Amino acid sequence: GDSVTQMEGPVTLSEEAFLTINCTYTATGYPSLFWYVQYPGEGLQLLLKATKADDKGSNKGFEATYRKETTSFHLEKGSVQVSDSAVYFCALSDPMDSNYQLIWGAGTKLIIKP
Amino acid sequence: EAGVAQSPRYKIIEKRQSVAFWCNPISGHATLYWYQQILGQGPKLLIQFQNNGVVDDSQLPKDRFSAERLKGVDSTLKIQPAKLEDSAVYLCASSLGVSGLSTDTQYFGPGTRLTVL
């Protein structure tokens, strides 16, 4: 079945450091890919998404490129801030799934130190 | 545009008691989801509605959990009786539910944090 694998956390960085959170997937069809973020005590928010190969999703300084050849959707940010501390979830939606449900990664906790 | 609303935000109950959670999706969204999120894990889908019909409830523990979506808008999730392992955050999400569209985005409410003692 479909699956999403994320790098294990926590990831601890200093402010202004470069961030990469790895995400790879397996899917039957040609999925749409999502990054959601969950700030402490809050629900999940869509951060960005990409729906076809080579698409780049971007928001709030974060970027991720849909790489079909490596089945990856790594999240990057050039200069992180303390306010970026949160849990980040990679997810996919497979058009071969008639219910279009999201398949979730386990989440990666990001801690940014001032 | 108003987001997904959930209430209560927090609930503490004793085991074997019952509890209910309420969700109001974004206006016009046909699909509604209930998820259970245990601390340190990703969300687990409990039930998915399309309008007022159930699309998938395969992971809903039906001996104790029930959910309904009257008139295809608001939804209620109930647990009766609660067990210690039900302690989690219960998230409601909604999406437009456009048929045949895997790009459909799910929008989440703030969640209800349930503690069962």
XYZ file of N, CA, C and O in Angstrom, chain A residues 30-32 34 36 38 40-46 49-51 87 89 93-96 98-102 104-107, chain B residues 9-10 33 35 37 40-45 48 55-56 89 91 98-111 113:
248
model
N -0.313 8.444 -9.195
C 0.491 9.646 -9.329
C -0.041 10.646 -8.297
O -0.949 11.406 -8.576
N 0.532 10.631 -7.082
C -0.125 11.326 -5.975
C 0.062 12.838 -5.976
O 0.947 13.376 -6.638
N -0.788 13.499 -5.208
C -0.537 14.869 -4.792
C 0.196 14.797 -3.463
O -0.048 13.901 -2.657
N 1.749 16.858 0.084
C 1.429 17.949 0.996
C 2.445 17.992 2.147
O 2.947 16.956 2.590
N 2.092 19.573 6.003
C 1.283 20.222 7.022
C 2.185 20.547 8.205
O 3.156 19.841 8.489
N 2.126 21.633 12.456
C 1.325 21.661 13.683
C 2.115 22.378 14.763
O 3.108 21.852 15.285
N 2.584 24.041 18.532
C 2.215 23.505 19.849
C 0.791 23.878 20.252
O 0.412 25.044 20.231
N 0.016 22.876 20.596
C -1.337 23.100 21.080
C -2.357 23.457 20.016
O -3.490 23.824 20.350
N -1.963 23.340 18.754
C -2.874 23.733 17.678
C -3.164 22.560 16.740
O -2.540 21.510 16.814
N -4.135 22.790 15.848
C -4.432 21.786 14.831
C -3.443 21.857 13.690
O -2.495 22.628 13.711
N -3.687 21.050 12.676
C -2.795 20.986 11.521
C -3.141 22.083 10.522
O -4.315 22.334 10.248
N -2.104 22.686 9.971
C -2.292 23.710 8.942
C -1.558 23.276 7.684
O -0.417 22.818 7.767
N -2.203 23.465 6.543
C -1.509 23.190 5.292
C -0.394 24.210 5.106
O -0.620 25.417 5.175
N 1.754 22.538 -1.008
C 1.430 21.299 -1.695
C 1.943 21.352 -3.125
O 2.245 22.437 -3.650
N 2.028 20.177 -3.745
C 2.409 20.074 -5.152
C 1.629 18.925 -5.758
O 1.429 17.895 -5.107
N 1.170 19.103 -6.977
C 0.272 18.113 -7.561
C 0.835 17.383 -8.766
O 0.217 16.427 -9.242
N 5.797 20.700 14.665
C 5.907 19.359 14.080
C 5.444 19.445 12.636
O 4.382 20.018 12.345
N 4.465 17.482 9.071
C 3.968 16.208 8.545
C 3.952 16.255 7.019
O 3.408 17.188 6.421
N -1.905 12.122 -1.282
C -3.248 11.708 -1.671
C -3.125 11.052 -3.037
O -2.641 11.674 -3.986
N -3.535 9.793 -3.098
C -3.338 8.986 -4.292
C -4.628 8.954 -5.112
O -5.659 8.524 -4.591
N -4.597 9.369 -6.376
C -5.807 9.334 -7.185
C -6.315 7.916 -7.435
O -7.465 7.740 -7.859
N -5.486 6.901 -7.143
C -5.949 5.525 -7.269
C -6.831 5.125 -6.083
O -7.493 4.087 -6.114
N -10.070 5.801 -4.295
C -11.316 6.471 -4.667
C -11.811 7.429 -3.591
O -12.621 8.310 -3.866
N -11.322 7.276 -2.370
C -11.733 8.180 -1.295
C -10.776 9.353 -1.115
O -11.045 10.234 -0.306
N -9.661 9.351 -1.841
C -8.685 10.441 -1.798
C -8.259 10.776 -0.383
O -8.123 11.941 -0.009
N -8.034 9.724 0.403
C -7.623 9.954 1.778
C -6.143 10.299 1.838
O -5.355 9.896 0.981
N -5.776 11.027 2.886
C -4.379 11.380 3.079
C -3.644 10.231 3.770
O -4.133 9.663 4.750
N -0.278 9.656 5.843
C 0.566 10.555 6.615
C 1.914 9.926 6.968
O 2.001 8.739 7.267
N 2.933 10.765 6.997
C 4.172 10.392 7.635
C 4.022 10.526 9.145
O 3.015 11.022 9.638
N 5.045 10.098 9.865
C 4.979 10.080 11.331
C 5.215 11.452 11.948
O 4.999 11.634 13.149
N 5.662 12.401 11.140
C 5.924 13.742 11.667
C 7.369 13.912 12.097
O 8.018 12.963 12.549
N -12.495 22.491 23.400
C -11.071 22.409 23.108
C -10.381 21.400 24.005
O -9.422 20.766 23.606
N -10.873 21.263 25.219
C -10.289 20.333 26.182
C -11.418 19.610 26.923
O -12.466 20.200 27.184
N -13.974 14.869 7.889
C -13.153 13.800 8.434
C -13.012 13.972 9.942
O -12.873 15.095 10.429
N -10.314 12.573 12.817
C -9.043 11.900 13.046
C -8.785 11.789 14.549
O -9.201 12.650 15.335
N -5.442 11.684 17.000
C -3.991 11.873 17.001
C -3.450 11.639 18.415
O -3.696 12.442 19.319
N 2.679 12.387 19.701
C 3.890 11.909 19.048
C 3.654 11.117 17.779
O 4.598 10.597 17.179
N 2.393 11.029 17.358
C 2.072 10.264 16.139
C 1.346 11.135 15.130
O 0.862 12.217 15.444
N 1.254 10.624 13.924
C 0.473 11.297 12.901
C -1.006 11.019 13.101
O -1.396 10.143 13.868
N -1.853 11.762 12.403
C -3.299 11.553 12.544
C -3.734 10.198 11.987
O -3.206 9.734 10.989
N -4.715 9.606 12.649
C -5.316 8.349 12.197
C -6.760 8.634 11.841
O -7.526 9.113 12.678
N -7.144 8.335 10.605
C -8.510 8.593 10.175
C -9.476 7.649 10.878
O -9.292 6.430 10.860
N -14.886 9.130 7.558
C -14.977 10.130 6.497
C -16.411 10.174 6.004
O -17.002 9.136 5.688
N -18.382 7.494 3.999
C -17.546 6.972 2.918
C -16.648 5.850 3.430
O -16.473 4.828 2.773
N -16.090 6.070 4.624
C -15.161 5.091 5.179
C -15.179 5.205 6.696
O -14.952 6.282 7.229
N -5.819 13.692 20.881
C -6.446 14.876 20.296
C -7.332 14.400 19.151
O -6.894 13.618 18.306
N -9.245 15.448 15.917
C -9.202 16.507 14.910
C -10.326 16.311 13.907
O -10.584 15.200 13.450
N -14.480 17.596 -4.110
C -14.754 17.542 -5.535
C -14.436 16.141 -6.034
O -13.347 15.627 -5.838
N -15.382 15.545 -6.700
C -15.230 14.160 -7.126
C -14.050 13.994 -8.063
O -13.849 14.762 -8.984
N -13.246 13.019 -7.776
C -12.143 12.678 -8.672
C -10.954 13.593 -8.570
O -10.170 13.691 -9.507
N -10.777 14.249 -7.440
C -9.701 15.229 -7.355
C -8.806 14.925 -6.167
O -9.131 15.233 -5.028
N -7.620 14.335 -6.425
C -6.710 14.033 -5.330
C -5.982 15.273 -4.850
O -5.302 15.223 -3.838
N -6.138 16.394 -5.548
C -5.491 17.632 -5.105
C -6.319 18.356 -4.048
O -5.904 19.389 -3.538
N -7.506 17.838 -3.768
C -8.385 18.443 -2.768
C -7.656 18.609 -1.443
O -7.079 17.656 -0.932
N -7.681 19.802 -0.871
C -6.954 20.089 0.353
C -7.860 19.933 1.557
O -9.001 20.402 1.548
N -7.352 19.286 2.603
C -8.089 19.179 3.856
C -7.693 20.328 4.778
O -6.518 20.633 4.938
N -8.701 20.952 5.380
C -8.499 22.037 6.331
C -8.919 21.549 7.711
O -10.018 21.012 7.871
N -8.053 21.777 8.690
C -8.241 21.213 10.010
C -8.723 22.237 11.020
O -8.350 23.417 10.967
N -9.519 21.749 11.961
C -9.871 22.536 13.120
C -8.782 22.474 14.172
O -7.792 21.754 13.997
N -8.947 23.186 15.291
C -7.924 23.234 16.332
C -7.822 21.959 17.150
O -6.830 21.757 17.856
N -8.835 21.092 17.058
C -8.790 19.828 17.790
C -9.385 19.922 19.185
O -9.517 21.011 19.765
N -8.631 18.133 22.846
C -7.696 17.287 23.602
C -8.476 16.557 24.685
O -9.017 17.174 25.597
